[in-house]
Amino acid sequence: MTVEPSHTGTLLAICRVHQLITTATGSGVTAIDKRAVHGPVKLRPFGVFGDVQADAEHHGGPDQAVYAYSQEDADYWSAALGRAIPPGLFGENLRTQGVETTGAVIGARWRIGKALLEVTSPRVPCATFGERMDEPQWVKRFTVAGRVGTYLRVLERGPVQAGDTITVEHVPSHGITVGKFFSDPTVEHVRTLQELHDAGELTLNEHYWSRFERILQKNTTGHAT
């Protein structure tokens, strides 16, 4: 299924690492401190030009090149926490408005400026994110809320900047969103995504395979994932 190109959203900010900071969790250093930058910035297969990932084992790579979070979800957290959620606070590269991030369909394609991006997978909160936010039980709260945003791969590189239009050029007909798969995955979802991947109609983030195994095991044994 392909949707007609239309103005579906706006890029409010593009963010990249401001400074590396030490952390008591993970690899001991994190690049989660991302802040909005001015002017055009190139998106490349491994992410935003000038950005880095301190923990390459769990972050970054072509399937997680760019992390997008919506202003709508940020506003939810701002109201819930009673504090501002400026672009980059959650470690996102793109702050969007008017286009779904958590509700983006896996495999959907966005045109921003001259760059073409593809929705790949949900963000999974980690202890470093919890330390960054310094909120009680943050990882659990973020997980329960299910407002996780999405990772994207860069299919066509190019410059983007705040104010650019986000045009959804393609939406797969399977309808499985990153948020749905994060919060309420089913065996049917697994089968559908596997079949599309095997048929070459969808390229899945490598992290899906271990999640698939846990979902199928849970269905077989009744044990929690």
mmCIF file of C-alpha atoms in Angstrom, residues 11-16 32-37 69-71 74 84-96 132 162:
data_model
loop_
_atom_site.group_PDB
_atom_site.id
_atom_site.type_symbol
_atom_site.label_atom_id
_atom_site.label_comp_id
_atom_site.label_asym_id
_atom_site.label_seq_id
_atom_site.Cartn_x
_atom_site.Cartn_y
_atom_site.Cartn_z
ATOM 1 C CA LEU A 11 10.524 18.586 11.592
ATOM 2 C CA LEU A 12 10.714 20.841 14.640
ATOM 3 C CA ALA A 13 14.351 20.151 15.491
ATOM 4 C CA ILE A 14 17.335 18.054 14.540
ATOM 5 C CA CYS A 15 19.573 17.056 17.439
ATOM 6 C CA ARG A 16 22.998 15.537 17.885
ATOM 7 C CA ILE A 32 22.339 10.604 25.224
ATOM 8 C CA ASP A 33 22.892 14.345 25.807
ATOM 9 C CA LYS A 34 21.613 15.519 22.422
ATOM 10 C CA ARG A 35 20.568 19.082 21.693
ATOM 11 C CA ALA A 36 19.017 20.964 18.803
ATOM 12 C CA VAL A 37 21.379 22.442 16.221
ATOM 13 C CA TYR A 69 10.202 11.422 18.903
ATOM 14 C CA SER A 70 7.015 13.423 18.452
ATOM 15 C CA GLN A 71 6.135 16.707 20.080
ATOM 16 C CA ALA A 74 6.756 15.014 24.549
ATOM 17 C CA ALA A 84 9.739 20.910 29.956
ATOM 18 C CA ILE A 85 10.824 18.179 27.532
ATOM 19 C CA PRO A 86 13.019 20.086 25.067
ATOM 20 C CA PRO A 87 14.196 18.481 21.814
ATOM 21 C CA GLY A 88 16.983 15.997 22.464
ATOM 22 C CA LEU A 89 16.209 15.354 26.140
ATOM 23 C CA PHE A 90 15.159 11.782 25.381
ATOM 24 C CA GLY A 91 18.228 11.308 23.208
ATOM 25 C CA GLU A 92 16.249 11.756 20.007
ATOM 26 C CA ASN A 93 17.724 13.047 16.777
ATOM 27 C CA LEU A 94 14.455 14.283 15.310
ATOM 28 C CA ARG A 95 11.624 16.066 17.113
ATOM 29 C CA THR A 96 8.529 15.869 14.906
ATOM 30 C CA ARG A 132 19.394 10.708 32.497
ATOM 31 C CA ALA A 162 14.192 22.389 11.367
#
